[in-house]
CSV table of C-alpha atoms in Angstrom, one decimal:
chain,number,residue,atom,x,y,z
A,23,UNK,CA,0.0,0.0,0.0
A,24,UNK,CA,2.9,2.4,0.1
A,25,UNK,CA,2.8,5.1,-1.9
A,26,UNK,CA,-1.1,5.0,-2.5
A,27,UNK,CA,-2.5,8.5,-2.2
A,28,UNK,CA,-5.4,9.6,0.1
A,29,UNK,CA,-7.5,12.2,-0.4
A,30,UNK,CA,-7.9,13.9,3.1
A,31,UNK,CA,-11.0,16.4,2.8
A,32,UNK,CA,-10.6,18.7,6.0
A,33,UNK,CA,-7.0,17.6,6.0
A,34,UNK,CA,-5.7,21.4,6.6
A,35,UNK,CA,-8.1,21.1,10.3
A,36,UNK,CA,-6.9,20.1,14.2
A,37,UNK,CA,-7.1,16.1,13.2
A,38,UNK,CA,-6.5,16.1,10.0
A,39,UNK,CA,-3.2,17.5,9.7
A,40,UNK,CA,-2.1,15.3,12.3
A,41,UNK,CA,-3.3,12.5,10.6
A,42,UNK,CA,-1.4,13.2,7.0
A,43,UNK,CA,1.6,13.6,9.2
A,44,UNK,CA,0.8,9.7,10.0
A,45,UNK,CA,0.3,9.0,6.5
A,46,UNK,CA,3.5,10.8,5.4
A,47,UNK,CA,5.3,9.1,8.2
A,48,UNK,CA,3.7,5.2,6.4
A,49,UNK,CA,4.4,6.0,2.8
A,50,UNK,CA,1.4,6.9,1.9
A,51,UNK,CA,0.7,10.2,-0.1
A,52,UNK,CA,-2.0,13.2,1.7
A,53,UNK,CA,-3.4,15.4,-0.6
A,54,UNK,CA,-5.4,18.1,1.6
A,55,UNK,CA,-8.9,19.0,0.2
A,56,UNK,CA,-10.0,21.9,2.2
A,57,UNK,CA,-11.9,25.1,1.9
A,58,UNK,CA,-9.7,26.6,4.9
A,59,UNK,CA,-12.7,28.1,6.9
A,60,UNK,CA,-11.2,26.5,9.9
A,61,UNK,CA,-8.3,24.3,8.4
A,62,UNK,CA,-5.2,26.6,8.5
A,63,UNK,CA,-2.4,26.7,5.4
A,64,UNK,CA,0.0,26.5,8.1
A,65,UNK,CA,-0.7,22.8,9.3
A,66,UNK,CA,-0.5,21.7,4.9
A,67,UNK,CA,2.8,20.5,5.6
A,68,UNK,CA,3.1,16.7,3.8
A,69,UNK,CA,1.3,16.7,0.2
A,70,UNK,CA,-0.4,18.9,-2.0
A,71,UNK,CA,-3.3,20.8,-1.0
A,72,UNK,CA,-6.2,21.7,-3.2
A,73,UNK,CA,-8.7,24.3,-2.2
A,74,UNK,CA,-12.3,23.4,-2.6
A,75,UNK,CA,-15.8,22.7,-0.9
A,76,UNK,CA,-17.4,19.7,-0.2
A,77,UNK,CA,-20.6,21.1,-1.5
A,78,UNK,CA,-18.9,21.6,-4.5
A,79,UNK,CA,-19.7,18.8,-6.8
A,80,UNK,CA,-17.5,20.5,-10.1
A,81,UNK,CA,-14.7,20.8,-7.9
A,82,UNK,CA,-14.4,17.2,-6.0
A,83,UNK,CA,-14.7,16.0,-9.9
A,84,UNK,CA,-11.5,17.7,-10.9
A,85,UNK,CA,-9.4,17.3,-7.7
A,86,UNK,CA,-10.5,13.1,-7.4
A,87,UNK,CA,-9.7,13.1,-11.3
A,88,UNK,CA,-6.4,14.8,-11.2
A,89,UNK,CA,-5.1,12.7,-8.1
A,90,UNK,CA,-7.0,9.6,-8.3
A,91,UNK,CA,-6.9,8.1,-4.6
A,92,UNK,CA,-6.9,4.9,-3.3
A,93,UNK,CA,-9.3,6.0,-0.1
A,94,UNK,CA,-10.8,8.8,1.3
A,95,UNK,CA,-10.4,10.4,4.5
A,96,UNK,CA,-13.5,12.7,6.0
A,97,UNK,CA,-12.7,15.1,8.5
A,98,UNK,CA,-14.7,18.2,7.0
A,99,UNK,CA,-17.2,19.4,9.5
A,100,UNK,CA,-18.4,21.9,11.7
A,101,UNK,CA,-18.3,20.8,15.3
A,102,UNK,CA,-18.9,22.7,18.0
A,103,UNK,CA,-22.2,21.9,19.9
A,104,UNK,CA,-23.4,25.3,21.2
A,105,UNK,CA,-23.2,26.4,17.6
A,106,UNK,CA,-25.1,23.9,16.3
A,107,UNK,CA,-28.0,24.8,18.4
A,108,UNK,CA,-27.4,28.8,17.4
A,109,UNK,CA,-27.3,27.5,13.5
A,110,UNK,CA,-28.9,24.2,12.8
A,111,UNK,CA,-29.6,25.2,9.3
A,112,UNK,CA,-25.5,25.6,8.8
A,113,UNK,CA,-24.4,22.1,10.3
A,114,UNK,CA,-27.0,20.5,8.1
A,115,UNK,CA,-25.6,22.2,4.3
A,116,UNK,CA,-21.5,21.5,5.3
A,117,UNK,CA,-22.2,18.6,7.8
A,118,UNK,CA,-24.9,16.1,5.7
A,119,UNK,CA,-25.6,17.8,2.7
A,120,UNK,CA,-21.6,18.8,2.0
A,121,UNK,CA,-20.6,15.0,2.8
A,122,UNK,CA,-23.6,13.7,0.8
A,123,UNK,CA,-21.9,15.4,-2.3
A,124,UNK,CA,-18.9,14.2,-1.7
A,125,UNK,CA,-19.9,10.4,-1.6
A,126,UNK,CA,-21.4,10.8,-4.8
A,127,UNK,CA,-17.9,12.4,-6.4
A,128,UNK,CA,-16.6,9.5,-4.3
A,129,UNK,CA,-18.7,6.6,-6.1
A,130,UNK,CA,-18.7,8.1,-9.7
A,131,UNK,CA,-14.8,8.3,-9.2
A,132,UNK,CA,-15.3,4.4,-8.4
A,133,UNK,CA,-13.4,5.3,-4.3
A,134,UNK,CA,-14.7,2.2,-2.7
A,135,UNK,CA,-12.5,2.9,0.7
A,136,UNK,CA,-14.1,6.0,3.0
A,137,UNK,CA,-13.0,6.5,6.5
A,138,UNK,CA,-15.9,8.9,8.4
A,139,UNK,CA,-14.8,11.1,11.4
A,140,UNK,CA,-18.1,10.9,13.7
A,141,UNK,CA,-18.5,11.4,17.3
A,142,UNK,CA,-19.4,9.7,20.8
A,143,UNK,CA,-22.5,12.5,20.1
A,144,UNK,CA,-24.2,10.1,18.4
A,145,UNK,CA,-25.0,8.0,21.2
A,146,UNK,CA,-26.1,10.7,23.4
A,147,UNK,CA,-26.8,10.7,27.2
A,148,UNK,CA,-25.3,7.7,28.0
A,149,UNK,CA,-27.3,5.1,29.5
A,150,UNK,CA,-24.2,2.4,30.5
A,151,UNK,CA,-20.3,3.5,30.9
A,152,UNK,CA,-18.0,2.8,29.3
A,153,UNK,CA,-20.1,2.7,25.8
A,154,UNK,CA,-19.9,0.1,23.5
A,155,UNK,CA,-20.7,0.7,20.0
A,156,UNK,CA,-23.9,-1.3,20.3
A,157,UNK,CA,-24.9,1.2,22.6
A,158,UNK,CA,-28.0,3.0,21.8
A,159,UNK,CA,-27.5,6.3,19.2
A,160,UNK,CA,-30.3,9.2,20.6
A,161,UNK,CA,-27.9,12.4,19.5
A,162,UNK,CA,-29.1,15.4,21.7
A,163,UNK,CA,-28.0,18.4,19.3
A,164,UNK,CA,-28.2,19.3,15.8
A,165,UNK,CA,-24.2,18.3,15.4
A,166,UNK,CA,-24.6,14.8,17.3
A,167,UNK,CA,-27.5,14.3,14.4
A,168,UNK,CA,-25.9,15.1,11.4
A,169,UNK,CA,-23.2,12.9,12.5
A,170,UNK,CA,-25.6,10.3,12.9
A,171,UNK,CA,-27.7,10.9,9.8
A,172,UNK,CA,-24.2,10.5,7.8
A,173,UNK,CA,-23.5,7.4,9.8
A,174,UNK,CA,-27.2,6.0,8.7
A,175,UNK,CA,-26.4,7.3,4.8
A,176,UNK,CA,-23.1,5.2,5.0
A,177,UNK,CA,-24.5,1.9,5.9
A,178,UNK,CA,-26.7,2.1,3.3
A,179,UNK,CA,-24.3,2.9,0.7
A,180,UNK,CA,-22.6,0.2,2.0
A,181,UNK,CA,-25.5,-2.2,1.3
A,182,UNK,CA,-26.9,-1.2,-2.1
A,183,UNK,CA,-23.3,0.7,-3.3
A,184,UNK,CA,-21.0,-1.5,-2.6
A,185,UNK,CA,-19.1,1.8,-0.9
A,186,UNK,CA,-17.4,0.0,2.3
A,187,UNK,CA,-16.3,2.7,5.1
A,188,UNK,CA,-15.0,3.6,8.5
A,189,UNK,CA,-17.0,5.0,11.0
A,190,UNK,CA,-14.5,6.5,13.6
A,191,UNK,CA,-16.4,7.9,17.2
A,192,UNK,CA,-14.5,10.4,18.8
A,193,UNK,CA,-14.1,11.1,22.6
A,194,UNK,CA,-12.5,14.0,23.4
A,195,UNK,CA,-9.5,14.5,21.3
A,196,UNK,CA,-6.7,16.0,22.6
A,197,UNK,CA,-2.8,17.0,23.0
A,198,UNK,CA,0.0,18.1,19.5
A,199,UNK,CA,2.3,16.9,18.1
A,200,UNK,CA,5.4,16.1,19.9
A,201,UNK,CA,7.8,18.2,18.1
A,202,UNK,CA,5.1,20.9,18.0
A,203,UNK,CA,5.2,21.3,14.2
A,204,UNK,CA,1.1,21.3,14.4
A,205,UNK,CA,-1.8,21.4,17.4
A,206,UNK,CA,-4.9,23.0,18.3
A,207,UNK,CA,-6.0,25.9,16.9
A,208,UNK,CA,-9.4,26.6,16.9
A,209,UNK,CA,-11.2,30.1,16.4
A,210,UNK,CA,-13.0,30.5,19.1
A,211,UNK,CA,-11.3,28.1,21.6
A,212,UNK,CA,-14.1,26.2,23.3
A,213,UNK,CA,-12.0,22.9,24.7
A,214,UNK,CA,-11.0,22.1,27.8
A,215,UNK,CA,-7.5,22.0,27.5
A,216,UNK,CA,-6.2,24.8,25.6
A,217,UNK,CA,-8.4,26.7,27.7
A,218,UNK,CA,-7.1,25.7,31.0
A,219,UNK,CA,-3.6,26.1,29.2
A,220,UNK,CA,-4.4,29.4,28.2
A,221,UNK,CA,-5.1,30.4,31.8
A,222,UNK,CA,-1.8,29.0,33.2
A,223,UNK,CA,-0.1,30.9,30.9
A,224,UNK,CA,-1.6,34.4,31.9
A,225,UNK,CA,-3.7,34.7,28.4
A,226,UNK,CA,-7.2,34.1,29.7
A,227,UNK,CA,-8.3,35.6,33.1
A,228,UNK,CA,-9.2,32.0,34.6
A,229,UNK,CA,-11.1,28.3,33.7
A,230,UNK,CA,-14.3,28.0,34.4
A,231,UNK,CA,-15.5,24.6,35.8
A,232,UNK,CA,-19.4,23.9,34.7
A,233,UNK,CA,-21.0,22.2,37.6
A,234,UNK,CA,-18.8,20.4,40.5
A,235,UNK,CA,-22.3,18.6,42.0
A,236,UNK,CA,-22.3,15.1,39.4
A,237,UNK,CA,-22.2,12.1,41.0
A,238,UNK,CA,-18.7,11.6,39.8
A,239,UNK,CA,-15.7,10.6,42.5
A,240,UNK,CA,-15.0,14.3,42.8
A,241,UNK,CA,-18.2,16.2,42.0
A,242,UNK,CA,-16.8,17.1,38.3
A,243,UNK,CA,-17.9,15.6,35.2
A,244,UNK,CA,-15.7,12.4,33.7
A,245,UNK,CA,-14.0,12.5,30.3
A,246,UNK,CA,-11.9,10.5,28.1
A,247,UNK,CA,-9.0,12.2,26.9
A,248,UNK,CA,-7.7,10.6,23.4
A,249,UNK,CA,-4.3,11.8,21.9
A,250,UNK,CA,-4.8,13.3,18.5
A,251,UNK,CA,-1.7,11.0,17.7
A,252,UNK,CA,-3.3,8.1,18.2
A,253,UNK,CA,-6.4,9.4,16.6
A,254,UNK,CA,-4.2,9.5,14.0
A,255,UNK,CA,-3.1,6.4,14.1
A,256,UNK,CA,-6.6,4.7,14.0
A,257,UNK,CA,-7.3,6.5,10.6
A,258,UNK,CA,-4.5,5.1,8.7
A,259,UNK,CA,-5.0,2.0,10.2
A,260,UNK,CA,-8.6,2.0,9.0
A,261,UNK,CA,-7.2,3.3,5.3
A,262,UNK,CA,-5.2,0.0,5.2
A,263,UNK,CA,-7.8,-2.2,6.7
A,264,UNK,CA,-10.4,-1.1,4.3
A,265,UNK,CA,-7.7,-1.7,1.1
A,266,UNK,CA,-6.9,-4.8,2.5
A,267,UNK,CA,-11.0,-5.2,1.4
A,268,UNK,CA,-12.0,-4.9,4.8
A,269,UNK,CA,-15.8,-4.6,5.5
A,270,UNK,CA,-17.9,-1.9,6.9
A,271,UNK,CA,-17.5,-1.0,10.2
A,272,UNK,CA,-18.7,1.5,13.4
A,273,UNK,CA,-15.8,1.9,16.2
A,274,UNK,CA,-15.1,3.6,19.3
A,275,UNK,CA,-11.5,5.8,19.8
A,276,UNK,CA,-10.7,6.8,23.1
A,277,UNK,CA,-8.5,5.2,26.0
A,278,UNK,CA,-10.9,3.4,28.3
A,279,UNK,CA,-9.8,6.1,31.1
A,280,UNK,CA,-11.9,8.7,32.3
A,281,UNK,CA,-10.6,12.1,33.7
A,282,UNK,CA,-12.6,14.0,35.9
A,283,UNK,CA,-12.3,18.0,35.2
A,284,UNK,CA,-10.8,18.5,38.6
A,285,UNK,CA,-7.8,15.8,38.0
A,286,UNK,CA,-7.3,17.6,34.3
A,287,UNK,CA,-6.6,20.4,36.1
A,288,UNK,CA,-4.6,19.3,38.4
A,289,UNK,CA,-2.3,17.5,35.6
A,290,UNK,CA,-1.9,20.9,33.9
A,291,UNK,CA,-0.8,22.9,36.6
A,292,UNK,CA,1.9,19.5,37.8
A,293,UNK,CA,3.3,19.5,34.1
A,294,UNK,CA,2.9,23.1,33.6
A,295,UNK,CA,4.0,24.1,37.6
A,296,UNK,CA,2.1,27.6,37.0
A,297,UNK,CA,-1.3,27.5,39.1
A,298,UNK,CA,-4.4,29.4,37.6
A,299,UNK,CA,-7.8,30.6,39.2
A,300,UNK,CA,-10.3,28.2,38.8
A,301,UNK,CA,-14.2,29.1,38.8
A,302,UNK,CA,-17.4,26.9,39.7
A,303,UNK,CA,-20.3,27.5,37.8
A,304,UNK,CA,-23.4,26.1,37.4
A,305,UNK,CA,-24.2,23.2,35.1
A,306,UNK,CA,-24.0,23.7,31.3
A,307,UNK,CA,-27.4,22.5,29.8
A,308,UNK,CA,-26.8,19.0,27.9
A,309,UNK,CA,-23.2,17.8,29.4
A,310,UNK,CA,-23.6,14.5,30.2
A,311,UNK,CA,-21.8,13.2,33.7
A,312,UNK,CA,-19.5,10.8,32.5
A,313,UNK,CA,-18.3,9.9,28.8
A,314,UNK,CA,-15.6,6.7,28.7
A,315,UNK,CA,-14.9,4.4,25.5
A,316,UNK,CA,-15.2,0.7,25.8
A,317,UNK,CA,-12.6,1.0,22.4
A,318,UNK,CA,-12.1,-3.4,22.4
A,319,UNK,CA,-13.3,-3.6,18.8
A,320,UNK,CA,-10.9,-0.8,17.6
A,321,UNK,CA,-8.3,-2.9,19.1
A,322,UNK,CA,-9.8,-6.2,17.7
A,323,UNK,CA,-10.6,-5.2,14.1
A,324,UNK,CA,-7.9,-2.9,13.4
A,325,UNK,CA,-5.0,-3.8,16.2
A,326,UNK,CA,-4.9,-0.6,17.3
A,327,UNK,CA,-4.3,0.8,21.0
A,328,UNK,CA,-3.6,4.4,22.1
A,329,UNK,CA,0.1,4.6,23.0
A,330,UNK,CA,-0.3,8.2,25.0
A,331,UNK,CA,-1.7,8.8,29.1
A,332,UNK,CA,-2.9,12.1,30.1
A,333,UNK,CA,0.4,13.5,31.1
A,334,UNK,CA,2.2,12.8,27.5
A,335,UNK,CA,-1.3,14.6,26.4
A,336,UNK,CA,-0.7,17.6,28.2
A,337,UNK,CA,3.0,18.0,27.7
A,338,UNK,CA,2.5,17.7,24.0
A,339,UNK,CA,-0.2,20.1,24.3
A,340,UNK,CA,1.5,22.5,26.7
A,341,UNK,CA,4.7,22.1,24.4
A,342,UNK,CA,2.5,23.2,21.7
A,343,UNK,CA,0.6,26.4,23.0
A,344,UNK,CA,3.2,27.6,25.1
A,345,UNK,CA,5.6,28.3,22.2
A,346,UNK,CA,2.7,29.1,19.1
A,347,UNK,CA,2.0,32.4,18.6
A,348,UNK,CA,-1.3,32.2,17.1
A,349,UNK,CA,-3.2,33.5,20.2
């Protein structure tokens, strides 16, 4: 499979870029398809990248004829929750409509190997922990349910197409690169940890801590930090498992360890030794109390374990914000 090129649509974005470093680094061949909304030049870095919208049908045409790839990668979406609620209407067009068009580029190009970036969203309030991917999938925003819509459209291409994909479900993604070539950089910043880094490092005021009354082991709500790295990882792996003619599959990435909000903390200020103000709030409508993978059938079907703990996560992280200047 060396040498194959992939077409990585959102490839110029937080996971993306990390992921056609991983490509780069296995001999395969990135080629960024990205309209740059949120995607930055800066992280285009291992291929070629062609400018374009996935709600442009013309466009996908000429870029998937000029390049010809073996697989696609789909990481093109809008994805923070509060502003799906704000702008449904927005999430639909880019999130379901804009990756609707680019399956059909994808079939009449005759791709049969699409790897999905979804999102533990779908499931929605959890109703067991850790979550399995038989777990039930009642998304409780706009974004968990275009995710999940997508998710729906894909197994039934899969049964009456013949298009076979990768359906990857996020926990919380998180840390950089370790030589802190790429990271996080999103405009507004809404994530946990480059906000709490942010306020160790004097640029915000504070973190604010939403709700400290869950019935969690310290009153904060539970997470499961996954290293972007390994996120990584799990893509390309899922690239070569579907050319190997893999079948269609749904699978969970994260570590199996949850982190409460209060011991996240805590791990910033130890790797970071600067201590920031820290603010209880009130709960934040629609945060769910705890959020853990069961990831066994990402380990199973594509022999893939995350390598990285929470500390590596914030070190790369800390490495990464501390020294970029795009704040």
């Amino acid at each position: 499979m060396a040498g194959e090129t992939v077409l990585v649509v959102g490839g110029a974005g937080y996971i993306g870029s990390h992921t056609c470093l991983d490509l780069a680094n296995k001999g395969f061949q990135p080629v960024v398809y990205d309209n740059f909304s949120n995607g930055h030049r800066e992280f285009v870095k291992w291929g070629p990248a062609e400018e374009g919208d996935i709600r442009d049908r013309a466009r996908l045409d000429e870029v998937l004829a000029k390049y010809k790839p073996a697989a696609i990668l789909h990481f093109a979406a809008l994805i923070e929750v509060g502003e799906s609620v704000k702008d449904p209407v927005s999430f639909y067009e880019n999130n379901v409509i804009g990756t609707l068009t680019l399956l059909s580029a994808a079939q009449a190009a005759g791709i049969g190997a699409f790897v999905f970036s979804s999102t533990c969203a779908t499931y929605g309030l959890p109703q067991s922990v850790p979550l399995d991917e038989s777990h039930r999938q009642v998304p409780i925003n706009p974004y968990g349910r275009t995710k999940y819509i997508v998710e729906q459209a894909l197994a039934d291409y899969d049964q009456y197409k013949g298009l076979r994909s990768v359906v990857l479900r996020y926990f919380n993604a998180a840390g950089a690169d370790f030589e802190g070539r790429i990271g996080e950089w999103h405009t507004p910043e809404t994530h946990a940890i480059p906000l709490a880094i942010d306020a160790a490092l004097g640029r915000r005021q504070g973190f604010k801590v939403f709700g400290s009354d869950y019935d969690t082991r310290d009153g904060t709500c539970v997470r499961d930090y996954i290293h972007v790295l390994d996120l990584a990882d799990a893509h390309v792996r899922a690239v070569e498992y579907l050319l190997r003619g893999g079948e269609s599959v749904a699978l969970n990435l994260g570590t199996g360890t949850g982190t409460t909000v209060k011991e996240l903390l805590s791990t910033i200020e130890t790797v970071s030794n600067r201590p920031f103000p820290v603010e209880y709030v009130g709960r934040r409508e629609g945060d769910s109390t705890t959020l853990v993978a069961n990831n066994d059938k990402a380990r199973d079907v594509l022999g893939w374990s995350p390598k990285y703990d929470l500390s590596r996560i914030i070190e790369s992280a800390w490495n990464w914000h501390a020294k970029s200047n795009q704040h």
